[in-house]
Structures are given as C-alpha cells and as structure tokens.
Amino acid sequence: MPSRRIWILLAAGGSAALMLGALGFQYLGDMPPCKLCYWQRYPHWAAIGIGAVALIVPLAALTLLGALAALTTAAIGFYHTGVERDWWEGPASCSAGGASGMSADDLFAQIMAAPLVRCDEVPWQMFGLSMASWNMLASLALVGCWIMAFRRA
C-alpha cells in the first residue's frame, strides 16, 4: 500500500496537473477563463501549497485541509456545471440575463459591463462533460487521495 508521502504527492500533483491543463487551455488553446473558472483554480493552488507543507511537516490535519481544498473546488465545479446546464442562475456578473423590462440605456449599460467570457457557455467539452464537470470529477478523486494520505498518517 502506498505511503502517506506518495498519496500527498498524488493529491498535490493532481492539483498541479489540473492547473497546468487549465493554463494550457487558457494560453495555448486561446480559451480565457470565466469568473467561475478562476474560482475553481484558487482551491487547487491552496492544495498545491498544502501538499508542499505536508511533505515537510507531518501533521495529519494538513491532509484534511488538502481534502477540504479539493472538495471546495469540486463543489465550485458542480455549481459551475449547473450554471452551464441552466439548472440554476450563475453570478449576474458572468451569466446571461433577460432583457425584458429594461430600457435601451439599461440594456446598453449591461452589455458594456458584461465580461468577455460568460460562465453559462461551454467553450469545450469531451464526452458531453464540460471542463467544469471534469474538474469536479478529478477533484473528487483528489479528495480520495487526500483521505488516503490522512489514513496513512
């Protein structure tokens, strides 16, 4: 059975791999992230940092903190998936809103204030799942790695 150190490397390395993939889509694939995409990245950065510290300081609580970071990005990925599939509305600052009842000036102001990348549009998908959905699934697997590291502590 792999050691605690191996599980931490898998968990933190998995977050690092997901971040490299996201940056590759952004800079090589010319797919700039939306607001929710950025929100999903912050817990991954935290998990990478937690993993680096956990390799040096053998505190079991750090592995639980890493699991919480991975679970947080999975939850944001689930929320983002729901926004993309119109299960619920996303943040007003990055989702489409209705124009009914708006004056021409209000509509123009909304258009001018709209972000360049909308959260409710899917720029890329594989097997019917968007990047947000894949991030959620991969992050849930990383939660499992963090929990295995905790169990080995």
PDB file of C-alpha atoms in Angstrom:
ATOM      1  CA  MET A   1       0.000   0.000   0.000  1.00  0.00           C
ATOM      2  CA  PRO A   2       1.414   3.432  -0.932  1.00  0.00           C
ATOM      3  CA  SER A   3       2.810   5.576   1.853  1.00  0.00           C
ATOM      4  CA  ARG A   4       1.428   8.861   3.160  1.00  0.00           C
ATOM      5  CA  ARG A   5       4.062  10.737   1.166  1.00  0.00           C
ATOM      6  CA  ILE A   6       3.007   9.066  -2.107  1.00  0.00           C
ATOM      7  CA  TRP A   7      -0.668   9.919  -1.502  1.00  0.00           C
ATOM      8  CA  ILE A   8       0.242  13.565  -0.795  1.00  0.00           C
ATOM      9  CA  LEU A   9       2.322  13.700  -3.965  1.00  0.00           C
ATOM     10  CA  LEU A  10      -0.589  12.233  -5.951  1.00  0.00           C
ATOM     11  CA  ALA A  11      -3.086  14.682  -4.442  1.00  0.00           C
ATOM     12  CA  ALA A  12      -0.997  17.849  -4.700  1.00  0.00           C
ATOM     13  CA  GLY A  13       0.481  16.710  -8.020  1.00  0.00           C
ATOM     14  CA  GLY A  14      -3.033  16.100  -9.324  1.00  0.00           C
ATOM     15  CA  SER A  15      -3.988  19.680  -8.494  1.00  0.00           C
ATOM     16  CA  ALA A  16      -0.791  20.874 -10.171  1.00  0.00           C
ATOM     17  CA  ALA A  17      -1.616  18.819 -13.281  1.00  0.00           C
ATOM     18  CA  LEU A  18      -5.143  20.240 -13.390  1.00  0.00           C
ATOM     19  CA  MET A  19      -3.730  23.762 -13.092  1.00  0.00           C
ATOM     20  CA  LEU A  20      -1.254  23.104 -15.909  1.00  0.00           C
ATOM     21  CA  GLY A  21      -4.135  21.822 -18.022  1.00  0.00           C
ATOM     22  CA  ALA A  22      -6.233  24.901 -17.238  1.00  0.00           C
ATOM     23  CA  LEU A  23      -3.330  27.206 -18.093  1.00  0.00           C
ATOM     24  CA  GLY A  24      -2.746  25.232 -21.291  1.00  0.00           C
ATOM     25  CA  PHE A  25      -6.376  25.700 -22.344  1.00  0.00           C
ATOM     26  CA  GLN A  26      -6.086  29.389 -21.480  1.00  0.00           C
ATOM     27  CA  TYR A  27      -2.784  30.264 -23.144  1.00  0.00           C
ATOM     28  CA  LEU A  28      -2.243  27.558 -25.776  1.00  0.00           C
ATOM     29  CA  GLY A  29      -5.875  26.843 -26.602  1.00  0.00           C
ATOM     30  CA  ASP A  30      -6.881  30.512 -26.511  1.00  0.00           C
ATOM     31  CA  MET A  31      -9.800  29.819 -24.129  1.00  0.00           C
ATOM     32  CA  PRO A  32      -9.807  32.524 -21.489  1.00  0.00           C
ATOM     33  CA  PRO A  33     -11.417  31.506 -18.196  1.00  0.00           C
ATOM     34  CA  CYS A  34     -14.635  32.932 -16.838  1.00  0.00           C
ATOM     35  CA  LYS A  35     -15.146  34.124 -13.273  1.00  0.00           C
ATOM     36  CA  LEU A  36     -16.238  30.676 -12.037  1.00  0.00           C
ATOM     37  CA  CYS A  37     -13.234  29.072 -13.734  1.00  0.00           C
ATOM     38  CA  TYR A  38     -10.972  31.356 -11.712  1.00  0.00           C
ATOM     39  CA  TRP A  39     -12.884  30.456  -8.548  1.00  0.00           C
ATOM     40  CA  GLN A  40     -12.172  26.772  -9.240  1.00  0.00           C
ATOM     41  CA  ARG A  41      -8.450  27.463  -9.523  1.00  0.00           C
ATOM     42  CA  TYR A  42      -7.920  29.053  -6.102  1.00  0.00           C
ATOM     43  CA  PRO A  43      -8.500  25.869  -4.059  1.00  0.00           C
ATOM     44  CA  HIS A  44      -6.150  23.962  -6.389  1.00  0.00           C
ATOM     45  CA  TRP A  45      -3.397  26.483  -5.691  1.00  0.00           C
ATOM     46  CA  ALA A  46      -4.120  26.080  -1.978  1.00  0.00           C
ATOM     47  CA  ALA A  47      -3.950  22.267  -2.268  1.00  0.00           C
ATOM     48  CA  ILE A  48      -0.580  22.504  -4.008  1.00  0.00           C
ATOM     49  CA  GLY A  49       0.763  24.690  -1.192  1.00  0.00           C
ATOM     50  CA  ILE A  50      -0.754  22.461   1.487  1.00  0.00           C
ATOM     51  CA  GLY A  51       0.835  19.444  -0.180  1.00  0.00           C
ATOM     52  CA  ALA A  52       4.266  21.103  -0.175  1.00  0.00           C
ATOM     53  CA  VAL A  53       3.956  21.882   3.536  1.00  0.00           C
ATOM     54  CA  ALA A  54       2.516  18.448   4.351  1.00  0.00           C
ATOM     55  CA  LEU A  55       5.564  16.770   2.808  1.00  0.00           C
ATOM     56  CA  ILE A  56       7.789  18.673   5.257  1.00  0.00           C
ATOM     57  CA  VAL A  57       5.546  18.860   8.334  1.00  0.00           C
ATOM     58  CA  PRO A  58       3.926  15.503   9.175  1.00  0.00           C
ATOM     59  CA  LEU A  59       0.642  16.837  10.566  1.00  0.00           C
ATOM     60  CA  ALA A  60      -2.435  14.744   9.786  1.00  0.00           C
ATOM     61  CA  ALA A  61      -4.548  17.911   9.902  1.00  0.00           C
ATOM     62  CA  LEU A  62      -2.768  19.175   6.785  1.00  0.00           C
ATOM     63  CA  THR A  63      -4.068  16.244   4.767  1.00  0.00           C
ATOM     64  CA  LEU A  64      -7.601  17.035   5.910  1.00  0.00           C
ATOM     65  CA  LEU A  65      -7.041  20.649   4.890  1.00  0.00           C
ATOM     66  CA  GLY A  66      -5.894  19.417   1.471  1.00  0.00           C
ATOM     67  CA  ALA A  67      -9.032  17.291   1.209  1.00  0.00           C
ATOM     68  CA  LEU A  68     -11.133  20.335   2.069  1.00  0.00           C
ATOM     69  CA  ALA A  69      -9.410  22.375  -0.666  1.00  0.00           C
ATOM     70  CA  ALA A  70     -10.072  19.633  -3.238  1.00  0.00           C
ATOM     71  CA  LEU A  71     -13.677  19.283  -2.067  1.00  0.00           C
ATOM     72  CA  THR A  72     -14.121  23.060  -2.367  1.00  0.00           C
ATOM     73  CA  THR A  73     -13.007  23.130  -5.991  1.00  0.00           C
ATOM     74  CA  ALA A  74     -15.244  20.104  -6.709  1.00  0.00           C
ATOM     75  CA  ALA A  75     -18.209  21.981  -5.209  1.00  0.00           C
ATOM     76  CA  ILE A  76     -17.458  25.072  -7.296  1.00  0.00           C
ATOM     77  CA  GLY A  77     -17.136  22.825 -10.365  1.00  0.00           C
ATOM     78  CA  PHE A  78     -20.561  21.333  -9.598  1.00  0.00           C
ATOM     79  CA  TYR A  79     -22.042  24.825  -9.220  1.00  0.00           C
ATOM     80  CA  HIS A  80     -20.416  25.916 -12.498  1.00  0.00           C
ATOM     81  CA  THR A  81     -21.761  22.816 -14.261  1.00  0.00           C
ATOM     82  CA  GLY A  82     -25.251  23.715 -13.041  1.00  0.00           C
ATOM     83  CA  VAL A  83     -24.859  27.236 -14.412  1.00  0.00           C
ATOM     84  CA  GLU A  84     -23.704  25.865 -17.779  1.00  0.00           C
ATOM     85  CA  ARG A  85     -26.659  23.453 -17.975  1.00  0.00           C
ATOM     86  CA  ASP A  86     -29.194  26.078 -16.880  1.00  0.00           C
ATOM     87  CA  TRP A  87     -30.061  24.183 -13.695  1.00  0.00           C
ATOM     88  CA  TRP A  88     -29.714  27.495 -11.827  1.00  0.00           C
ATOM     89  CA  GLU A  89     -28.524  31.015 -12.466  1.00  0.00           C
ATOM     90  CA  GLY A  90     -24.896  31.944 -12.061  1.00  0.00           C
ATOM     91  CA  PRO A  91     -23.428  35.183 -10.825  1.00  0.00           C
ATOM     92  CA  ALA A  92     -25.017  38.135 -12.570  1.00  0.00           C
ATOM     93  CA  SER A  93     -21.566  39.403 -13.487  1.00  0.00           C
ATOM     94  CA  CYS A  94     -20.849  36.491 -15.836  1.00  0.00           C
ATOM     95  CA  SER A  95     -24.167  34.964 -16.904  1.00  0.00           C
ATOM     96  CA  ALA A  96     -26.771  35.937 -19.425  1.00  0.00           C
ATOM     97  CA  GLY A  97     -29.701  37.838 -18.058  1.00  0.00           C
ATOM     98  CA  GLY A  98     -33.063  38.623 -19.502  1.00  0.00           C
ATOM     99  CA  ALA A  99     -33.629  41.934 -21.237  1.00  0.00           C
ATOM    100  CA  SER A 100     -37.346  42.210 -20.620  1.00  0.00           C
ATOM    101  CA  GLY A 101     -38.436  45.341 -18.798  1.00  0.00           C
ATOM    102  CA  MET A 102     -35.113  47.095 -19.437  1.00  0.00           C
ATOM    103  CA  SER A 103     -34.769  50.452 -21.093  1.00  0.00           C
ATOM    104  CA  ALA A 104     -32.390  50.824 -24.015  1.00  0.00           C
ATOM    105  CA  ASP A 105     -29.944  52.704 -21.772  1.00  0.00           C
ATOM    106  CA  ASP A 106     -30.063  49.971 -19.117  1.00  0.00           C
ATOM    107  CA  LEU A 107     -29.556  47.283 -21.748  1.00  0.00           C
ATOM    108  CA  PHE A 108     -26.612  49.170 -23.246  1.00  0.00           C
ATOM    109  CA  ALA A 109     -25.065  49.591 -19.789  1.00  0.00           C
ATOM    110  CA  GLN A 110     -25.459  45.853 -19.117  1.00  0.00           C
ATOM    111  CA  ILE A 111     -23.836  44.992 -22.438  1.00  0.00           C
ATOM    112  CA  MET A 112     -20.913  47.329 -21.815  1.00  0.00           C
ATOM    113  CA  ALA A 113     -20.386  45.955 -18.291  1.00  0.00           C
ATOM    114  CA  ALA A 114     -20.601  42.315 -19.389  1.00  0.00           C
ATOM    115  CA  PRO A 115     -17.410  40.251 -19.061  1.00  0.00           C
ATOM    116  CA  LEU A 116     -15.665  38.948 -22.146  1.00  0.00           C
ATOM    117  CA  VAL A 117     -16.174  35.344 -21.063  1.00  0.00           C
ATOM    118  CA  ARG A 118     -19.565  34.151 -19.842  1.00  0.00           C
ATOM    119  CA  CYS A 119     -19.966  31.477 -17.175  1.00  0.00           C
ATOM    120  CA  ASP A 120     -23.051  29.922 -18.727  1.00  0.00           C
ATOM    121  CA  GLU A 121     -21.432  28.971 -22.038  1.00  0.00           C
ATOM    122  CA  VAL A 122     -19.363  25.829 -22.584  1.00  0.00           C
ATOM    123  CA  PRO A 123     -16.234  26.563 -24.645  1.00  0.00           C
ATOM    124  CA  TRP A 124     -15.014  22.931 -24.664  1.00  0.00           C
ATOM    125  CA  GLN A 125     -16.420  19.539 -23.782  1.00  0.00           C
ATOM    126  CA  MET A 126     -15.489  15.879 -24.016  1.00  0.00           C
ATOM    127  CA  PHE A 127     -17.992  13.011 -23.804  1.00  0.00           C
ATOM    128  CA  GLY A 128     -20.710  15.574 -23.037  1.00  0.00           C
ATOM    129  CA  LEU A 129     -18.912  16.968 -19.988  1.00  0.00           C
ATOM    130  CA  SER A 130     -17.522  20.490 -19.771  1.00  0.00           C
ATOM    131  CA  MET A 131     -14.205  21.489 -18.223  1.00  0.00           C
ATOM    132  CA  ALA A 132     -16.073  22.405 -15.033  1.00  0.00           C
ATOM    133  CA  SER A 133     -17.580  18.910 -14.888  1.00  0.00           C
ATOM    134  CA  TRP A 134     -14.222  17.240 -15.500  1.00  0.00           C
ATOM    135  CA  ASN A 135     -12.637  19.426 -12.827  1.00  0.00           C
ATOM    136  CA  MET A 136     -15.348  18.341 -10.390  1.00  0.00           C
ATOM    137  CA  LEU A 137     -14.773  14.639 -11.084  1.00  0.00           C
ATOM    138  CA  ALA A 138     -10.982  14.899 -10.950  1.00  0.00           C
ATOM    139  CA  SER A 139     -11.166  16.942  -7.758  1.00  0.00           C
ATOM    140  CA  LEU A 140     -13.349  14.307  -6.116  1.00  0.00           C
ATOM    141  CA  ALA A 141     -10.667  11.738  -6.962  1.00  0.00           C
ATOM    142  CA  LEU A 142      -8.114  14.060  -5.354  1.00  0.00           C
ATOM    143  CA  VAL A 143     -10.264  14.210  -2.217  1.00  0.00           C
ATOM    144  CA  GLY A 144      -9.875  10.439  -2.094  1.00  0.00           C
ATOM    145  CA  CYS A 145      -6.083  10.774  -2.373  1.00  0.00           C
ATOM    146  CA  TRP A 146      -6.006  13.286   0.476  1.00  0.00           C
ATOM    147  CA  ILE A 147      -8.151  10.987   2.622  1.00  0.00           C
ATOM    148  CA  MET A 148      -5.809   8.069   1.911  1.00  0.00           C
ATOM    149  CA  ALA A 149      -2.889  10.283   2.977  1.00  0.00           C
ATOM    150  CA  PHE A 150      -4.766  11.047   6.201  1.00  0.00           C
ATOM    151  CA  ARG A 151      -5.371   7.356   6.837  1.00  0.00           C
ATOM    152  CA  ARG A 152      -1.631   6.675   6.399  1.00  0.00           C
ATOM    153  CA  ALA A 153      -0.668   9.408   8.901  1.00  0.00           C
TER     154      ALA A 153
END
